[in-house]
Amino acid sequence: MNTAENIHTLSDAAPSLEGMVSLCAPAMADVNKVILEKMASDVPLIPELAGHLIAAGGKRMRPMLTLMGALAGIAEQNIPKNMPKDIPASALYLAASVEFIHNATLLHDDVIDQSEKRRGRDTANAMWGNEASVLVGDFLFARAFELMVSTGDIEILRMLSSASARITEGEVMQMSMAGAPDSSLEDYLSVITNKTAILFAAAAEAGARVGGASAPICSAMHAYGLALGRAFQICDDALDYGMDSDKMGKNSGDDFYDGKITMPVILAWQDGNAQEQDFWMRTLSQQDYQTGDLQTAHEILNRHRAVERALAHAKSEAEAAIAALTPLGQSEISSALISGARFAAKRAY
Amino acid sequence: MNTAENIHTLSDAAPSLEGMVSLCAPAMADVNKVILEKMASDVPLIPELAGHLIAAGGKRMRPMLTLMGALAGIAEQNIPKNMPKDIPASALYLAASVEFIHNATLLHDDVIDQSEKRRGRDTANAMWGNEASVLVGDFLFARAFELMVSTGDIEILRMLSSASARITEGEVMQMSMAGAPDSSLEDYLSVITNKTAILFAAAAEAGARVGGASAPICSAMHAYGLALGRAFQICDDALDYGMDSDKMGKNSGDDFYDGKITMPVILAWQDGNAQEQDFWMRTLSQQDYQTGDLQTAHEILNRHRAVERALAHAKSEAEAAIAALTPLGQSEISSALISGARFAAKRAY
């Protein structure tokens, strides 16, 4: 995609989430209150377990996208220079809702990946067991829908229930692809679109909608979220084979030992010789690992510049996200979103 | 509750689901079509796994309640003697939706109880593994919400999202009570109300609502479903210590070995002497089982008539369900619902 004519390429926004964090800060404090309030239950274990995960934080990307969408909608109806402050309550509920959906999937992922793969991490699953994690995940999912219902907007419910179904479709598809390094890039992109990008898109679009945005701004936020989500996931997957594993909060090599098929592996497989392909089959497919295999994997990936090429793909998705913002015009909001997109693929810049 | 003055006690409806099954049969065929259609996914494993569970059937109690609610609503607007035939499409979607919610919880229960406790049964979990069962459960849950959204009725979404949250609260509470035979009857009733009865109530009420029922009929269906759900669950739990285990589709003694606390155990504990209480603590709480323990459990329960008393409680819930039907008047519909309530606690009759 050629973004040379896009006004936003003129922006010198650095790759950072700071702009979004700063614009969202007042509302995010309220979102955190909603989260705490809606985690409440007469059954003490529920807020205890959910709180362990949700309080641990993370970047709060999805609720932030909802708030940014709402801000974009509000800005559209006001004098652009006058930064809007009043985010409607429904946007706060939606922001909490998408964070609940995300955390429900994390709880269930922890149950699924319970084997040695996440060693040393105090997951909810490790602390309270499978049963509690599955059930509290279900609880968060149900609460997410209660929060959406409180907006009274059936179109938003349609959007987010459909996104929820697609998340699980993406995860089942990812599971089916496990151990198959000959998977197509198309299938990989379908997996990450479903499991990650669709929720980013729905979060941003739903926020715009409750913020009173016009159809073009709603669509722009959807397209931005979709490309941003892909950039995030590709980058995340690429960096699992990268050097900055500490910053990712997970161990480098996790995906390798899980037999999870991500972009670097697919690229290396497609360009690989018979010996390299045998290596990927023995490890990823047959789960037969020997000392030094992770090192060998890195060597093969380096030979084909596979991580670098995946990060370039993430960068092009980030550029698509930025291009999608054209209808928003130049503002503090669009600058923050541009910085956010660059952050999503920051290692590529 | 004294139902002597209730017109429905005059009905001689036998304990059976046949009346409901027969009234619902044409619409249920359409519900099954919706179920098949909405299980579809581009990811083949999803319909395969979900189909394994859903096609296996079960009594389809929850969708049947939705259809009965819809019929009650339609009947209210027509000449009572002229049996209504046209159930609105939204009722079919709702019926499929509640069946999806129920099956999602079953898939997750199978993951949770994966140990020897369900030996010999080809659960989805045994056939496709934990990961697939957790994810397909999530998928069914998301699809259930998509189906609800298609009704366009926000009040129904409120009702069913709240019911879904309460199901998981009931299950977490049940988990927290495991191994504690000194739990109160009140806590047990709270567990079964949440995990079972609330969905029965919501299914019946939502059906009435889309069938165009008046507020009193909607409330009547809710109250009926709530009491019916409790009767069903109490009976189910009591019969796990009963003799007709074949008919229940699960092994007698499952709950005993799981340390699950149900009404018969609570009654026997409350009336038990120190030696009996020690027995319950060793088995249910400490999970220390010896040969003959299930036999001993049966003997203690018999001594206190605990199963019999639990079934009497189920019967009184069934009577409450029947009493709740007064606003419906006498009709083929109410007769079928009365038979259904008697069936729910049939062993007590």
Short mmCIF file of C-alpha atoms in Angstrom, two decimals, chain B residues 140-317:
data_model
loop_
_atom_site.label_atom_id
_atom_site.label_comp_id
_atom_site.label_asym_id
_atom_site.label_seq_id
_atom_site.Cartn_x
_atom_site.Cartn_y
_atom_site.Cartn_z
CA LEU B 140 -21.35 -22.12 21.32
CA PHE B 141 -21.70 -19.47 23.98
CA ALA B 142 -20.83 -16.72 21.49
CA ARG B 143 -23.22 -18.19 18.93
CA ALA B 144 -25.94 -18.27 21.57
CA PHE B 145 -25.57 -14.51 21.90
CA GLU B 146 -25.60 -14.03 18.15
CA LEU B 147 -28.90 -15.93 18.05
CA MET B 148 -30.34 -13.80 20.84
CA VAL B 149 -29.24 -10.63 19.07
CA SER B 150 -31.18 -11.76 16.02
CA THR B 151 -34.40 -11.39 18.02
CA GLY B 152 -33.66 -7.67 18.29
CA ASP B 153 -35.09 -7.69 21.83
CA ILE B 154 -32.72 -6.07 24.31
CA GLU B 155 -34.77 -7.20 27.33
CA ILE B 156 -34.27 -10.81 26.30
CA LEU B 157 -30.54 -10.21 25.96
CA ARG B 158 -30.52 -8.70 29.44
CA MET B 159 -32.35 -11.70 30.84
CA LEU B 160 -30.17 -14.34 29.19
CA SER B 161 -26.82 -12.64 29.70
CA SER B 162 -27.68 -12.30 33.37
CA ALA B 163 -28.74 -15.96 33.46
CA SER B 164 -25.41 -16.94 31.89
CA ALA B 165 -23.45 -15.08 34.54
CA ARG B 166 -25.50 -16.72 37.27
CA ILE B 167 -24.91 -20.20 35.83
CA THR B 168 -21.18 -19.73 36.26
CA GLU B 169 -21.63 -18.21 39.71
CA GLY B 170 -23.62 -21.31 40.68
CA GLU B 171 -20.91 -23.58 39.32
CA VAL B 172 -18.10 -21.72 41.07
CA MET B 173 -20.10 -21.81 44.30
CA GLN B 174 -20.67 -25.56 43.85
CA MET B 175 -16.94 -25.98 43.34
CA SER B 176 -16.22 -24.01 46.50
CA MET B 177 -18.64 -26.22 48.44
CA ALA B 178 -17.05 -29.45 47.20
CA GLY B 179 -15.90 -31.67 50.02
CA ALA B 180 -17.86 -29.74 52.67
CA PRO B 181 -20.76 -31.95 53.83
CA ASP B 182 -21.53 -29.40 56.57
CA SER B 183 -22.75 -26.95 53.90
CA SER B 184 -26.19 -25.50 54.50
CA LEU B 185 -29.31 -26.49 52.62
CA GLU B 186 -29.68 -22.81 51.80
CA ASP B 187 -26.31 -22.78 50.02
CA TYR B 188 -27.21 -25.92 48.11
CA LEU B 189 -30.50 -24.38 46.97
CA SER B 190 -28.63 -21.25 45.92
CA VAL B 191 -26.22 -23.37 43.83
CA ILE B 192 -28.94 -25.28 42.00
CA THR B 193 -31.05 -22.17 41.51
CA ASN B 194 -28.13 -20.43 39.83
CA LYS B 195 -26.60 -23.28 37.89
CA THR B 196 -29.85 -24.85 36.66
CA ALA B 197 -33.12 -23.13 37.53
CA ILE B 198 -32.32 -19.59 36.34
CA LEU B 199 -31.76 -20.79 32.76
CA PHE B 200 -34.99 -22.82 32.85
CA ALA B 201 -36.80 -19.68 34.04
CA ALA B 202 -35.19 -17.40 31.48
CA ALA B 203 -35.83 -19.90 28.66
CA ALA B 204 -39.53 -20.13 29.49
CA GLU B 205 -40.01 -16.40 30.09
CA ALA B 206 -38.10 -15.34 26.96
CA GLY B 207 -40.26 -17.69 24.90
CA ALA B 208 -43.41 -16.20 26.35
CA ARG B 209 -42.12 -12.72 25.63
CA VAL B 210 -41.43 -13.34 21.94
CA GLY B 211 -44.76 -15.17 21.74
CA GLY B 212 -46.39 -11.88 22.71
CA ALA B 213 -47.51 -12.96 26.18
CA SER B 214 -48.78 -10.43 28.73
CA ALA B 215 -46.66 -9.61 31.79
CA PRO B 216 -48.59 -12.00 34.07
CA ILE B 217 -48.06 -14.91 31.67
CA CYS B 218 -44.37 -14.01 31.28
CA SER B 219 -44.02 -13.98 35.08
CA ALA B 220 -45.93 -17.23 35.37
CA MET B 221 -43.61 -18.92 32.89
CA HIS B 222 -40.59 -17.56 34.75
CA ALA B 223 -41.85 -18.86 38.09
CA TYR B 224 -42.76 -22.20 36.51
CA GLY B 225 -39.31 -22.57 34.95
CA LEU B 226 -37.55 -21.64 38.17
CA ALA B 227 -39.39 -24.20 40.29
CA LEU B 228 -39.19 -26.82 37.53
CA GLY B 229 -35.43 -26.33 37.26
CA ARG B 230 -35.00 -26.81 40.99
CA ALA B 231 -37.19 -29.92 40.93
CA PHE B 232 -35.14 -31.35 38.07
CA GLN B 233 -31.80 -30.72 39.71
CA ILE B 234 -32.79 -31.94 43.17
CA CYS B 235 -34.20 -35.09 41.59
CA ASP B 236 -31.10 -35.56 39.46
CA ASP B 237 -28.86 -35.21 42.51
CA ALA B 238 -31.00 -37.47 44.68
CA LEU B 239 -31.08 -40.20 42.06
CA ASP B 240 -27.30 -40.22 41.85
CA TYR B 241 -27.65 -42.09 45.14
CA GLY B 242 -30.74 -43.94 43.92
CA MET B 243 -31.20 -47.21 42.19
CA ASP B 244 -32.20 -46.16 38.70
CA SER B 245 -28.80 -44.93 37.67
CA ASP B 246 -29.13 -46.41 34.18
CA LYS B 247 -31.98 -44.08 33.42
CA MET B 248 -29.99 -41.05 34.52
CA GLY B 249 -27.27 -41.65 31.95
CA LYS B 250 -24.56 -41.39 34.56
CA ASN B 251 -23.07 -43.74 37.08
CA SER B 252 -24.56 -43.87 40.53
CA GLY B 253 -21.89 -42.76 42.94
CA ASP B 254 -20.33 -40.13 40.66
CA ASP B 255 -21.20 -37.32 43.04
CA PHE B 256 -19.96 -39.34 46.04
CA TYR B 257 -16.52 -39.90 44.51
CA ASP B 258 -16.39 -36.28 43.27
CA GLY B 259 -17.00 -34.97 46.78
CA LYS B 260 -19.95 -33.08 45.36
CA ILE B 261 -22.34 -31.89 48.04
CA THR B 262 -26.00 -32.50 47.25
CA MET B 263 -29.22 -32.52 49.22
CA PRO B 264 -29.19 -36.16 50.43
CA VAL B 265 -25.71 -35.73 51.90
CA ILE B 266 -26.59 -32.45 53.60
CA LEU B 267 -29.72 -33.99 55.16
CA ALA B 268 -27.78 -37.06 56.33
CA TRP B 269 -25.00 -34.88 57.72
CA GLN B 270 -27.41 -32.70 59.66
CA ASP B 271 -29.10 -35.73 61.25
CA GLY B 272 -25.93 -37.77 61.52
CA ASN B 273 -24.02 -38.92 64.59
CA ALA B 274 -20.30 -38.30 65.09
CA GLN B 275 -19.31 -41.59 63.45
CA GLU B 276 -21.38 -40.87 60.37
CA GLN B 277 -20.03 -37.35 60.12
CA ASP B 278 -16.49 -38.74 60.34
CA PHE B 279 -17.33 -41.03 57.44
CA TRP B 280 -18.52 -38.13 55.28
CA MET B 281 -15.45 -36.10 56.18
CA ARG B 282 -13.04 -38.91 55.32
CA THR B 283 -14.69 -39.62 51.99
CA LEU B 284 -16.15 -36.40 50.60
CA SER B 285 -13.74 -33.98 52.22
CA GLN B 286 -10.46 -35.89 52.39
CA GLN B 287 -11.18 -37.94 49.26
CA ASP B 288 -9.95 -41.06 51.08
CA TYR B 289 -12.08 -43.88 49.67
CA GLN B 290 -12.03 -47.53 50.73
CA THR B 291 -13.79 -50.59 49.35
CA GLY B 292 -17.43 -50.63 50.39
CA ASP B 293 -17.64 -46.90 51.04
CA LEU B 294 -20.37 -46.31 48.46
CA GLN B 295 -22.36 -49.11 50.05
CA THR B 296 -21.85 -47.49 53.48
CA ALA B 297 -22.94 -44.14 52.07
CA HIS B 298 -26.15 -45.72 50.82
CA GLU B 299 -26.75 -47.30 54.23
CA ILE B 300 -26.33 -44.01 56.06
CA LEU B 301 -28.56 -42.21 53.57
CA ASN B 302 -31.23 -44.93 53.95
CA ARG B 303 -31.05 -44.68 57.74
CA HIS B 304 -31.99 -41.01 57.49
CA ARG B 305 -34.36 -41.46 54.54
CA ALA B 306 -32.23 -38.79 52.90
CA VAL B 307 -32.91 -39.66 49.24
CA GLU B 308 -36.62 -39.99 49.94
CA ARG B 309 -36.72 -36.63 51.71
CA ALA B 310 -34.82 -34.97 48.87
CA LEU B 311 -37.33 -36.38 46.39
CA ALA B 312 -40.14 -35.01 48.55
CA HIS B 313 -38.48 -31.62 48.28
CA ALA B 314 -38.34 -32.03 44.49
CA LYS B 315 -42.04 -32.85 44.57
CA SER B 316 -42.85 -29.69 46.48
CA GLU B 317 -40.90 -27.67 43.90
#
